[in-house]
Tab-separated table of C-alpha atoms and ligand atoms in Angstrom:
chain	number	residue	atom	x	y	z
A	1485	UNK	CA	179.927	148.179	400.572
A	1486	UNK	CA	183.685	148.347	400.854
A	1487	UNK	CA	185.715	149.650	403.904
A	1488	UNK	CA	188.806	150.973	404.279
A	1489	UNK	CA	189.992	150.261	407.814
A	1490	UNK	CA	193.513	151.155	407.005
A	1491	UNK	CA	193.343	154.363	404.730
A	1492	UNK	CA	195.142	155.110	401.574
A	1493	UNK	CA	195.601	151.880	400.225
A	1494	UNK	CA	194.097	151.404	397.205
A	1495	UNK	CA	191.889	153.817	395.614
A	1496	UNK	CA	188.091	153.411	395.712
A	1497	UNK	CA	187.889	152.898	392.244
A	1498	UNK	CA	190.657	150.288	391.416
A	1499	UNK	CA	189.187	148.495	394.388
A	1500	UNK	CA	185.882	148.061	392.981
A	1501	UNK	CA	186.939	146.745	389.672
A	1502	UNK	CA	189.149	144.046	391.860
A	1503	UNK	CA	186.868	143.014	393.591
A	1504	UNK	CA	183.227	142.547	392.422
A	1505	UNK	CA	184.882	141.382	388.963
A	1506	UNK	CA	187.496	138.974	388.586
A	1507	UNK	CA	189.531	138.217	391.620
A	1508	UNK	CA	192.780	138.311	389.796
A	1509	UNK	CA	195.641	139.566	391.612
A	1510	UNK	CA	198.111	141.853	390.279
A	1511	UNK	CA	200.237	140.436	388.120
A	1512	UNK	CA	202.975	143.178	387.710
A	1513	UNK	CA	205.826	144.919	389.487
A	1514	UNK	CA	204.243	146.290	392.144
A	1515	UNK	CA	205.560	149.713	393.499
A	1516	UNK	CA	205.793	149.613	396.862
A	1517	UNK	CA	203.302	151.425	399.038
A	1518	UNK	CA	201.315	151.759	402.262
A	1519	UNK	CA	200.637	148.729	404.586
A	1520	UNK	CA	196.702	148.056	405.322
A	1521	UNK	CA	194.577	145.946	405.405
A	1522	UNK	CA	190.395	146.402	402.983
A	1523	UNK	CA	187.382	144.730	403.129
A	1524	UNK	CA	185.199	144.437	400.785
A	1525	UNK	CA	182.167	141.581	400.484
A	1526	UNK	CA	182.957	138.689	398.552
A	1527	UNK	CA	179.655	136.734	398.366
A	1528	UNK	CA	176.504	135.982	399.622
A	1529	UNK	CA	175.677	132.589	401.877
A	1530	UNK	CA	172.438	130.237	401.144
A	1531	UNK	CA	171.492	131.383	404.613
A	1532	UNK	CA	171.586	135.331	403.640
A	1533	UNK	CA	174.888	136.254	405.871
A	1534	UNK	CA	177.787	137.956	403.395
A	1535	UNK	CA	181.056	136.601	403.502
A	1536	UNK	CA	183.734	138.902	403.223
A	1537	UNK	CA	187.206	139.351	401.432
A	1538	UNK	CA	189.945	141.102	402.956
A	1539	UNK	CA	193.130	142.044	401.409
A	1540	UNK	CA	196.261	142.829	403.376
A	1541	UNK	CA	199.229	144.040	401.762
A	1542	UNK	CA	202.265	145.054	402.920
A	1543	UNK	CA	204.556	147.529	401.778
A	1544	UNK	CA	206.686	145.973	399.161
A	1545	UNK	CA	203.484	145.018	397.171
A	1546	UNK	CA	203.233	141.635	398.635
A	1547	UNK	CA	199.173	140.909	398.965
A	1548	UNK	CA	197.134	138.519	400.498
A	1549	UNK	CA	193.255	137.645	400.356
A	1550	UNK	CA	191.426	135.899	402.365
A	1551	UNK	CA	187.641	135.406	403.048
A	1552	UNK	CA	186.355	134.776	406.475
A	1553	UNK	CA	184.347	132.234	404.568
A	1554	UNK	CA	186.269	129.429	405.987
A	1555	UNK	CA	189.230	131.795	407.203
A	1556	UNK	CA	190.155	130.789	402.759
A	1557	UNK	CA	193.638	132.401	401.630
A	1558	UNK	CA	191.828	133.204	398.154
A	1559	UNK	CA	195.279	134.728	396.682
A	1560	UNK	CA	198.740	135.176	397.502
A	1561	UNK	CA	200.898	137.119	396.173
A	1562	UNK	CA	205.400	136.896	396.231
A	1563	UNK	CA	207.838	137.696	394.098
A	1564	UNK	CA	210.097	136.567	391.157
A	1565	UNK	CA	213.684	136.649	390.889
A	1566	UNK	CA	212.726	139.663	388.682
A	1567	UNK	CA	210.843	141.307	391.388
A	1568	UNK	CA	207.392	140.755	389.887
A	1569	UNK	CA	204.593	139.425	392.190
A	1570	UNK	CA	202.199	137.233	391.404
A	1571	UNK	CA	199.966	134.369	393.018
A	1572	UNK	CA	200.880	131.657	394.085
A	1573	UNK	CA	197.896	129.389	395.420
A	1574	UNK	CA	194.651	127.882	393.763
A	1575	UNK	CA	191.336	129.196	394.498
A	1576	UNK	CA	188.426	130.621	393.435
A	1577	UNK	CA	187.346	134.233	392.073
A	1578	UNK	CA	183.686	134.063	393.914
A	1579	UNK	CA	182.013	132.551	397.267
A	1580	UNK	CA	180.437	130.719	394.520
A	1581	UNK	CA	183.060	128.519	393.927
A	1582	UNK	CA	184.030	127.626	397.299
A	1583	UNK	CA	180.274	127.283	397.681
A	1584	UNK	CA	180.102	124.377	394.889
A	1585	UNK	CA	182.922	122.638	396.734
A	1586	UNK	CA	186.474	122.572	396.498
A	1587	UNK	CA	189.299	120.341	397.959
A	1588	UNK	CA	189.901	122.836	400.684
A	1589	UNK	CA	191.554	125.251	398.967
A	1590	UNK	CA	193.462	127.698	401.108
A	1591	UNK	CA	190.614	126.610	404.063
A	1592	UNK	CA	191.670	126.625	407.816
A	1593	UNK	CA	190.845	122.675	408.810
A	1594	UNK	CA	189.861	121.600	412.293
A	1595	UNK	CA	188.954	120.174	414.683
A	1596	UNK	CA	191.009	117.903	413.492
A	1597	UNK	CA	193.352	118.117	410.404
A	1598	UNK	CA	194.031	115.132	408.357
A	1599	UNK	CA	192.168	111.617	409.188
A	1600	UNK	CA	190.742	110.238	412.545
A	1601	UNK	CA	190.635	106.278	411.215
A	1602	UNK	CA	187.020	105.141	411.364
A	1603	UNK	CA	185.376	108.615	412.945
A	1604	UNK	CA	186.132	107.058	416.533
A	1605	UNK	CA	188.207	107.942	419.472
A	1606	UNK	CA	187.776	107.415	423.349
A	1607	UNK	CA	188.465	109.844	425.822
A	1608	UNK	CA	188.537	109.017	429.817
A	1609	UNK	CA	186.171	106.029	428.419
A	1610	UNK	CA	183.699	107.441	426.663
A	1611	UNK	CA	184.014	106.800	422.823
A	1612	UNK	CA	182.712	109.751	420.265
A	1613	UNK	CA	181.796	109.402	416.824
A	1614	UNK	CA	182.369	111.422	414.202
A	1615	UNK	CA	181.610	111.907	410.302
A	1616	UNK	CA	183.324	109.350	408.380
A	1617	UNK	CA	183.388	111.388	405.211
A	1618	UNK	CA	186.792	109.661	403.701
A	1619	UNK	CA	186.284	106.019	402.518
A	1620	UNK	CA	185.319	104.946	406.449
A	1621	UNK	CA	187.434	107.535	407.933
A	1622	UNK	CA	186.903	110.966	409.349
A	1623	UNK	CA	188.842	113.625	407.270
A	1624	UNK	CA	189.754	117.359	408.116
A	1625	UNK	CA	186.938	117.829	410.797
A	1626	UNK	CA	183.740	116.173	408.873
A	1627	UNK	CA	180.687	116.995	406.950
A	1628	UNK	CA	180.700	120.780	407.824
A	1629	UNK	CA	184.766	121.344	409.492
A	1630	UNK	CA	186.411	124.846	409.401
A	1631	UNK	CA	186.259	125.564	406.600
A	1632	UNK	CA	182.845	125.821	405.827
A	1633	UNK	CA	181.447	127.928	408.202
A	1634	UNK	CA	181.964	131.610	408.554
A	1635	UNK	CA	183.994	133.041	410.878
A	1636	UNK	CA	183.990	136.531	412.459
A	1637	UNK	CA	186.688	138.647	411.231
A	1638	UNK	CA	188.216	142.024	412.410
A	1639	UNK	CA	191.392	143.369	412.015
A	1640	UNK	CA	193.859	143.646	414.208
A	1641	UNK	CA	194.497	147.531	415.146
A	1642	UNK	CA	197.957	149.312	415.369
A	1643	UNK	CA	199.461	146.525	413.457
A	1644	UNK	CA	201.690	148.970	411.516
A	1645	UNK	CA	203.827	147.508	408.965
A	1646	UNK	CA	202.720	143.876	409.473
A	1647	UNK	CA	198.763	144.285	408.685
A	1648	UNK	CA	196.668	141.702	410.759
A	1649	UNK	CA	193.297	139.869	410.471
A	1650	UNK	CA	191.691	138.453	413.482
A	1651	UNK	CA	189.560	135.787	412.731
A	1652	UNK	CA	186.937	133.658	415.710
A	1653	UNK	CA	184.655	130.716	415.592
A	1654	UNK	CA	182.978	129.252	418.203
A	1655	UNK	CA	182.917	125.083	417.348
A	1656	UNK	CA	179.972	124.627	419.585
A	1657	UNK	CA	179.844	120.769	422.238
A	1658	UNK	CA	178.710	117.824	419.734
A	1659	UNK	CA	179.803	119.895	416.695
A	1660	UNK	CA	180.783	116.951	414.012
A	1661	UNK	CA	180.622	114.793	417.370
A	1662	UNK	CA	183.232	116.444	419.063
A	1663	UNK	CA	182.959	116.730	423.058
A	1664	UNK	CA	183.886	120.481	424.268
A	1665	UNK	CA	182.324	124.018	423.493
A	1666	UNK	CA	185.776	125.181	421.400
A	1667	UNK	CA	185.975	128.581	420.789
A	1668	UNK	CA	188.953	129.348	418.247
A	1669	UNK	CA	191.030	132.106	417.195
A	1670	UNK	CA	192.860	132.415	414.266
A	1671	UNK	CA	195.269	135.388	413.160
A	1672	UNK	CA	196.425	136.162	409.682
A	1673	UNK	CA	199.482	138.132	409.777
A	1674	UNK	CA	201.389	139.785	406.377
A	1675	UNK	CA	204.699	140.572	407.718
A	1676	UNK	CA	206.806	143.104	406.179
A	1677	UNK	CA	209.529	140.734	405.409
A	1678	UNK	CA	206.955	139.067	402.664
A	1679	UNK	CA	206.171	136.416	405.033
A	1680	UNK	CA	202.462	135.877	406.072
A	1681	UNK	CA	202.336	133.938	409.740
A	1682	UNK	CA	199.359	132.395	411.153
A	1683	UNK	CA	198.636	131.819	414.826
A	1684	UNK	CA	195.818	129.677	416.187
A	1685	UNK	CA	194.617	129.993	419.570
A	1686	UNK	CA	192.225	127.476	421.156
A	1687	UNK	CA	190.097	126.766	424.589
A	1688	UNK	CA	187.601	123.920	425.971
A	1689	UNK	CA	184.977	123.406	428.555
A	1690	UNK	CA	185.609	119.290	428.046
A	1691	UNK	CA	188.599	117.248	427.786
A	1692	UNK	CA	188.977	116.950	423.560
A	1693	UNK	CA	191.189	117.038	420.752
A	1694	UNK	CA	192.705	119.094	418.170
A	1695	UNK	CA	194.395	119.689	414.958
A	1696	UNK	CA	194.488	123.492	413.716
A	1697	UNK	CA	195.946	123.241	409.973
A	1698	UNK	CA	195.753	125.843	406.956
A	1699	UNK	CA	195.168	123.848	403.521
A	1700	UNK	CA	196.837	126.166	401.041
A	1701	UNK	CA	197.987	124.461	397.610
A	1702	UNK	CA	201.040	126.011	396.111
A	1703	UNK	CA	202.016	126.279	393.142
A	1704	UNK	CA	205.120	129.111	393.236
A	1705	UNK	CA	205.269	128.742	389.355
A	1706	UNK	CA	202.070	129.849	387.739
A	1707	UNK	CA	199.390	129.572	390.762
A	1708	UNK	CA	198.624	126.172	389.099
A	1709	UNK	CA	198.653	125.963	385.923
A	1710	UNK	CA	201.361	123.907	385.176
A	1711	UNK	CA	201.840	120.800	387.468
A	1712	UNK	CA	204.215	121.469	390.478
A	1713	UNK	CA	206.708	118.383	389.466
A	1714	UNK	CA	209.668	120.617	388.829
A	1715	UNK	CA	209.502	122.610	392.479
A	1716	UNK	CA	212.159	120.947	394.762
A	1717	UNK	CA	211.599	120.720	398.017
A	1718	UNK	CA	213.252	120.099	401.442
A	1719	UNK	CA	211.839	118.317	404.342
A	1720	UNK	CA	213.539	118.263	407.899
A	1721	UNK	CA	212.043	115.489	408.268
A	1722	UNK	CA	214.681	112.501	409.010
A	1723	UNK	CA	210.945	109.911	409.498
A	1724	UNK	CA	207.700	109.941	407.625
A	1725	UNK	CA	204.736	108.114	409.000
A	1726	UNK	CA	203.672	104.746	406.829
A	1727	UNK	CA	199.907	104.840	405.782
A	1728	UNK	CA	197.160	101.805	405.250
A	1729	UNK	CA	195.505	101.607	402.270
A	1730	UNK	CA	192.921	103.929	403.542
A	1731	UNK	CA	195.884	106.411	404.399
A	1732	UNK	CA	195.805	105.764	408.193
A	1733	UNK	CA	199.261	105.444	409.871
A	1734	UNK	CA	200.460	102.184	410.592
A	1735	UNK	CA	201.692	103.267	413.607
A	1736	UNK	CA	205.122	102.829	412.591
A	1737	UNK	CA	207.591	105.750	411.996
A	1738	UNK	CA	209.982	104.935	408.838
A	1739	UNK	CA	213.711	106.388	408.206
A	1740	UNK	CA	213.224	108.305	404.422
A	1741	UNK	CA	216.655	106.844	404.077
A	1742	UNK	CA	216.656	105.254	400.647
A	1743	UNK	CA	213.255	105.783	400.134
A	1744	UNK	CA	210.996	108.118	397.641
A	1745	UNK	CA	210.473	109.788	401.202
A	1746	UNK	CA	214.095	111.463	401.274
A	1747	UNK	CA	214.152	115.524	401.245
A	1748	UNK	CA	216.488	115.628	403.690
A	1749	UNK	CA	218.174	117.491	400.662
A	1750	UNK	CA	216.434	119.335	398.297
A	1751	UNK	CA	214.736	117.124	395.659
A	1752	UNK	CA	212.647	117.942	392.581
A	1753	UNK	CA	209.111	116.439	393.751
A	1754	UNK	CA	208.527	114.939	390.121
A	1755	UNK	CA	211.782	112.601	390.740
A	1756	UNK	CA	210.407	109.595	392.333
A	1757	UNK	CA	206.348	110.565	392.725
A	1758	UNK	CA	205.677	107.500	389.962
A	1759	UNK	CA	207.966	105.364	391.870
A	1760	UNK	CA	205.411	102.102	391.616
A	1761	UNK	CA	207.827	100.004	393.231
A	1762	UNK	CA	207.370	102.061	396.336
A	1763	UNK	CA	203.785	100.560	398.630
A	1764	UNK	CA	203.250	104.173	400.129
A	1765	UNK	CA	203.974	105.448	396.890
A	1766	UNK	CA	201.144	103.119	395.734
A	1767	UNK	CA	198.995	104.245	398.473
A	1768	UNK	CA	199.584	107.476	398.617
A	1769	UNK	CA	198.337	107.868	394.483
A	1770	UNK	CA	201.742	109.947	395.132
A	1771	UNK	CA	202.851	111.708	398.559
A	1772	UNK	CA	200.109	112.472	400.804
A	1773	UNK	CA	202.133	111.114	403.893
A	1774	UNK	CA	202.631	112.804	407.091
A	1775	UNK	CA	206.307	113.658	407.606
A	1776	UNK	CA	207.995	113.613	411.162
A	1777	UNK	CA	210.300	117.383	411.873
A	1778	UNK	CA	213.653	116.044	413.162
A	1779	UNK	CA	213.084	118.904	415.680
A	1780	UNK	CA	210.250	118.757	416.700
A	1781	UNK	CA	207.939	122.147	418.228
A	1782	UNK	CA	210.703	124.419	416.778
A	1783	UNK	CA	211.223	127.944	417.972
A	1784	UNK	CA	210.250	129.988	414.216
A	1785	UNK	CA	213.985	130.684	414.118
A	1786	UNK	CA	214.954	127.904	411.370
A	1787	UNK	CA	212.814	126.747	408.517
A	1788	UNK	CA	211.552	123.256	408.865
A	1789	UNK	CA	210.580	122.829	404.833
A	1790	UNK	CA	212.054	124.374	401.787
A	1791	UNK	CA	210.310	124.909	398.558
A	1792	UNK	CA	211.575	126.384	395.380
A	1793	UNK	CA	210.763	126.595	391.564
A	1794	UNK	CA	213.943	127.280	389.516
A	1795	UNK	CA	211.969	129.028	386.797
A	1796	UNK	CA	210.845	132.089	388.723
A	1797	UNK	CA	213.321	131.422	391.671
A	1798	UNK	CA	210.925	131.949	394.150
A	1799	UNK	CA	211.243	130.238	397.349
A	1800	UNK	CA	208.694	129.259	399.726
A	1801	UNK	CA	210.168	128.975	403.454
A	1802	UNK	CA	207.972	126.921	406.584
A	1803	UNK	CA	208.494	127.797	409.844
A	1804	UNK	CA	206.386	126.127	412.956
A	1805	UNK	CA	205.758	125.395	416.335
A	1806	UNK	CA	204.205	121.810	415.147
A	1807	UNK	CA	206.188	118.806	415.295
A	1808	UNK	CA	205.350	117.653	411.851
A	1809	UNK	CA	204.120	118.277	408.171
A	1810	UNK	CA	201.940	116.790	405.518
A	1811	UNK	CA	202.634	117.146	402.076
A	1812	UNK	CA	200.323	116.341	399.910
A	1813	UNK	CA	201.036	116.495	396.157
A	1814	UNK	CA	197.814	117.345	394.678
A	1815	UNK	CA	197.042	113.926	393.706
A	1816	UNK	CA	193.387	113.696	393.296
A	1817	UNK	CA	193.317	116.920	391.119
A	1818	UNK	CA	191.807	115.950	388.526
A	1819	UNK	CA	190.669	118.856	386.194
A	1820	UNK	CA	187.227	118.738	387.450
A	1821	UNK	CA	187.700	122.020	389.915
A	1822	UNK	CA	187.041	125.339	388.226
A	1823	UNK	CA	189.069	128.085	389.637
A	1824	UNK	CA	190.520	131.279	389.217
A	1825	UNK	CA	189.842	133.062	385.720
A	1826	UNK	CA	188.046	129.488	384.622
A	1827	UNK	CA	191.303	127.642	385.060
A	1828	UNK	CA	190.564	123.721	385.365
A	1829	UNK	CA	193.245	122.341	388.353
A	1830	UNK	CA	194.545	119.111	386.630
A	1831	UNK	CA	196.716	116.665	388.708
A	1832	UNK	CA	199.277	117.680	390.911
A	1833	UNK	CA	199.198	121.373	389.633
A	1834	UNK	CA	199.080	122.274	393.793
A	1835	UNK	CA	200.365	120.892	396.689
A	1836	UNK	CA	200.055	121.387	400.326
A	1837	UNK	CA	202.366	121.467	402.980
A	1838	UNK	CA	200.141	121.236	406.248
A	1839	UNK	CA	202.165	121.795	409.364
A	1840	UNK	CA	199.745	119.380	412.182
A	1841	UNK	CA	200.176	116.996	414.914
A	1842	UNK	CA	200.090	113.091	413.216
A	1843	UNK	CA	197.262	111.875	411.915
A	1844	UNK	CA	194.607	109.735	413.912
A	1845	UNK	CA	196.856	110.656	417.157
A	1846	UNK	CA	193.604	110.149	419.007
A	1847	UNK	CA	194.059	106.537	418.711
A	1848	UNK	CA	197.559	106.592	419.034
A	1849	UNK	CA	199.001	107.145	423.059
A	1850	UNK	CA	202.330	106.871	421.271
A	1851	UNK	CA	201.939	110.127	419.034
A	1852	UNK	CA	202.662	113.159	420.467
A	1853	UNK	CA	199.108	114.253	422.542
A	1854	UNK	CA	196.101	115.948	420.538
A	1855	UNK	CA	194.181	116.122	423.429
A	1856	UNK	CA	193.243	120.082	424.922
A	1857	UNK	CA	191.846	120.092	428.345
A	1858	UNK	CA	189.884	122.416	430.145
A	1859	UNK	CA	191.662	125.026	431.406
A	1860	UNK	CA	194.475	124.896	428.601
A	1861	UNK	CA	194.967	126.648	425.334
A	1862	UNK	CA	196.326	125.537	422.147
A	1863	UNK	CA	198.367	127.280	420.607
A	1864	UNK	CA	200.296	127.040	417.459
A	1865	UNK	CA	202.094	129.053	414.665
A	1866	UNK	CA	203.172	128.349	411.203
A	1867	UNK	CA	204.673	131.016	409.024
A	1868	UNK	CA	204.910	130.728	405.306
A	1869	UNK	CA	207.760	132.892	404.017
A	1870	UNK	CA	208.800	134.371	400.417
A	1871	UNK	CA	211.873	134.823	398.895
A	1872	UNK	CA	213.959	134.459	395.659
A	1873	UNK	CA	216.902	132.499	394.950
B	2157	LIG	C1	194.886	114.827	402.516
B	2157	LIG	C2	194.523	114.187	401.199
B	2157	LIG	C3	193.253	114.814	400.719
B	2157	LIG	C4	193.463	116.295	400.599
B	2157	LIG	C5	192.235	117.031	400.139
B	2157	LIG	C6	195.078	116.276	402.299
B	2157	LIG	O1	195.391	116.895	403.503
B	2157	LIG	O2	196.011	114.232	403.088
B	2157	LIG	O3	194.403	112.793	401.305
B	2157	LIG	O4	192.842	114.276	399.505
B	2157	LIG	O5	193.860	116.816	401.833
B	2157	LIG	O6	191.157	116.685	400.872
C-alpha cells in the first residue's frame, strides 16, 4: 500500500495516520530531517485505476504533496518568521474532492492555459475547434484538460537533497480538438533552499499549440481561511493585457501606470480590487488579468513576482522562463468548495499567480508564438520560492 522509495523518512506508522485520514499537513516546527520523496495511494478513479499521493520533503521540514491525479499540489508547506511550517495552498483531503470538482486547485492546465476566445484557432489554414466550456470560450484546455486525467508518476532517482517527481501524459491527436499526438513531461522539484521548481517538457507529431501552467491558489496566511486582501504583492510587470467582457484580450497591451494594475511596487492586493471606477476592474469581478514581465523569458536568476503576508512574514518568490503571469484573485470563490478539514473557500481566500504565454495567442500573430512544431520541444520552468521577511 505505501512505498518508501527514499528510505527513512517518515515512519510507517505516522505515515499511515497522514495519509488514509485527514490530509492535514504538519502544522508545527518541524525538525529538520532526511530528504525523500513517499507514495502512498490517495484515491480510487470511477474507472478503477488508483491515484496516488506523493510527498517530498526536503530537509528543513519543508513538504510538498501532490497527486498524479492531475499532477494536483494537494499541500504545501513554508515557513513563518517563527520558523513554523505550515500550508499554504487550498485543496482537498481526498481524490474525492477533486473528483466532485474544484476550480483547479493546485492542477497542472494545458494544452492551453487560460482562454482560447470562442474554442477556435487556425493553423496553416485549417481551423480546429475546441470545448467552449467558459461563457463561449475555451478555458484551461476544455471539458477533460490536465488536470483531470491521471498522469504517470515516478520519481526522479539520485536526486539527493532536492527530491524529484517525474510526472508523463500522453495528450493523444484530437484530444479536446487539438491537432498533434503531445506527449508531456512534467517535473516536480523540492529544492533544498525551500523552493519547489517545476519544469515542463513537451513534443508534437503536428504543428499545434501550447500553454503549460500550474493553478496553485495561495494563501501564505492561513492556507485560505482568511481572504488574501492583506498579502502585497509585486509584479514586474510594467503592461497588463486589457480583457472583453468575456475576459478575452483586447489585443491591446496597457501601461499599469495610474491604474489598479500598478505592482510595479509592492501593493497590498485589497487596496484597489473594489475599484468600480476601473472597466477591467469591472470585468475582471477583481484581477484575473494577464500581466506582461518587463523582461520577458528571464533566466531564474531574478524573481519576476513578489508575494508577502506581513502577519506570518512569509514570502512567496516567482521565478520563470515565461514571458508573463496571470493573477487571478480568487474571485469566483464563493464558499461553495469544500476543502481541506471541511473548510468552505469563500471569496478571494486564494489566488493564483500562473506564469503562461498570453491568453488566446492563437488568434493573436502579435503575441509572442504558442505554436510547437514537429520536431521542437517546449520547454518551460517556473519556480515558486519560500522565505520570511
Ligand atoms: C482564470 C479565471 C478562472 C480561474 C478558475 C483563472 O486562471 O483566469 O477566470 O475563473 O482560473 O477557473
Amino acid at each position: 500500500m505505501k512505498k518508501h522509495i527514499y528510505p527513512g523518512f517518515f515512519s510507517l506508522t505516522i505515515g499511515m495516520l497522514a495519509f488514509y485520514g485527514c490530509q492535514q499537513p504538519s502544522e508545527k516546527k518541524m525538525a529538520s530531517g532526511k530528504a525523500g520523496l513517499e507514495k502512498t495511494v490517495f484515491g480510487r478513479l470511477p474507472d478503477g485505476r488508483n491515484a496516488d499521493l506523493y510527498t517530498l520533503r526536503n530537509e528543513k521540514g519543508m513538504e510538498v504533496k501532490i497527486t498524479n491525479y492531475g499532477g494536483t499540489i494537494v499541500s504545501c508547506t513554508a515557513p513563518d518568521r517563527n520558523g513554523t511550517y505550515a500550508d499554504v495552498v487550498l485543496g482537498c483531503d481526498s481524490l474525492a474532492g477533486y473528483l466532485r470538482g474544484t476550480p483547479y486547485f493546485g492542477a497542472l492546465v494545458g494544452r492551453y492555459g487560460n482562454r482560447i476566445a470562442k474554442g477556435k484557432f487556425t493553423l496553416d489554414g485549417v481551423t480546429y475547434s475546441l470545448a467552449t466550456n467558459n461563457i463561449g470560450n475555451h478555458l484551461h484546455g476544455g471539458i477533460t484538460g490536465f488536470d483531470k486525467v491521471l498522469w504517470t508518476a515516478s520519481a526522479v532517482e539520485n536526486s539527493g537533497a532536492n527530491p524529484a517527481l517525474k510526472l508523463t501524459y500522453l495528450s493523444k491527436d484530437g484530444e479536446e480538438g487539438y491537432p498533434g499526438n503531445l506527449p508531456v513531461e512534467v517535473v516536480y522539484t523540492l529544492q533544498s533552499d525551500n523552493a519547489l521548481k517545476i519544469e515542463y517538457t513537451a513534443t508534437t507529431d503536428k504543428k499545434t499549440v501550447v500553454n503549460l501552467t500550474n493553478h496553485a491558489y495561495f494563501n501564505l496566511a492561513d492556507a485560505g481561511k482568511s481572504d488574501i486582501l492583506g498579502h502585497e504583492l509585486l509584479l514586474k510587470a510594467g503592461r497588463f493585457l486589457p480583457v472583453d467582457s468575456t475576459l478575452i484580450p483586447t489585443g491591446e497591451l496597457r501601461p499599469v501606470a495610474g491604474t489598479p494594475f500598478d505592482f510595479t511596487r509592492s501593493f497590498k492586493i485589497g487596496a484597489r480590487i473594489n475599484d468600480s471606477t476601473d472597466t477591467q476592474i469591472r470585468y475582471g469581478l477583481g484581477y484575473d488579468h494577464c500581466w506582461v514581465f518587463d523582461s520577458p523569458g528571464g533566466s531564474l536568476t531574478e524573481p519576476v513576482a513578489t508575494l508577502y503576508e506581513p502577519g506570518s512574514g512569509r514570502l512567496l518568490e516567482v521565478l520563470t522562463t515565461e514571458p508573463a503571469i496571470q493573477f487571478y484573485s480568487g474571485n469566483f470563490l464563493d464558499g461553495t468548495v469544500t476543502g481541506k478539514g471541511g473548510l468552505l473557500y469563500r471569496h478571494r481566500t486564494g489566488l493564483c499567480l500562473e506564469t503562461e504565454h498570453y491568453p488566446d495567442s492563437p488568434n493573436r500573430p502579435e503575441f509572442p508564438s504558442t505554436v510547437l512544431n514537429p520536431g521542437e520541444t517546449y520547454r518551460t520552468t517556473t519556480v515558486y520560492r519560500f522565505s520570511v521577511k
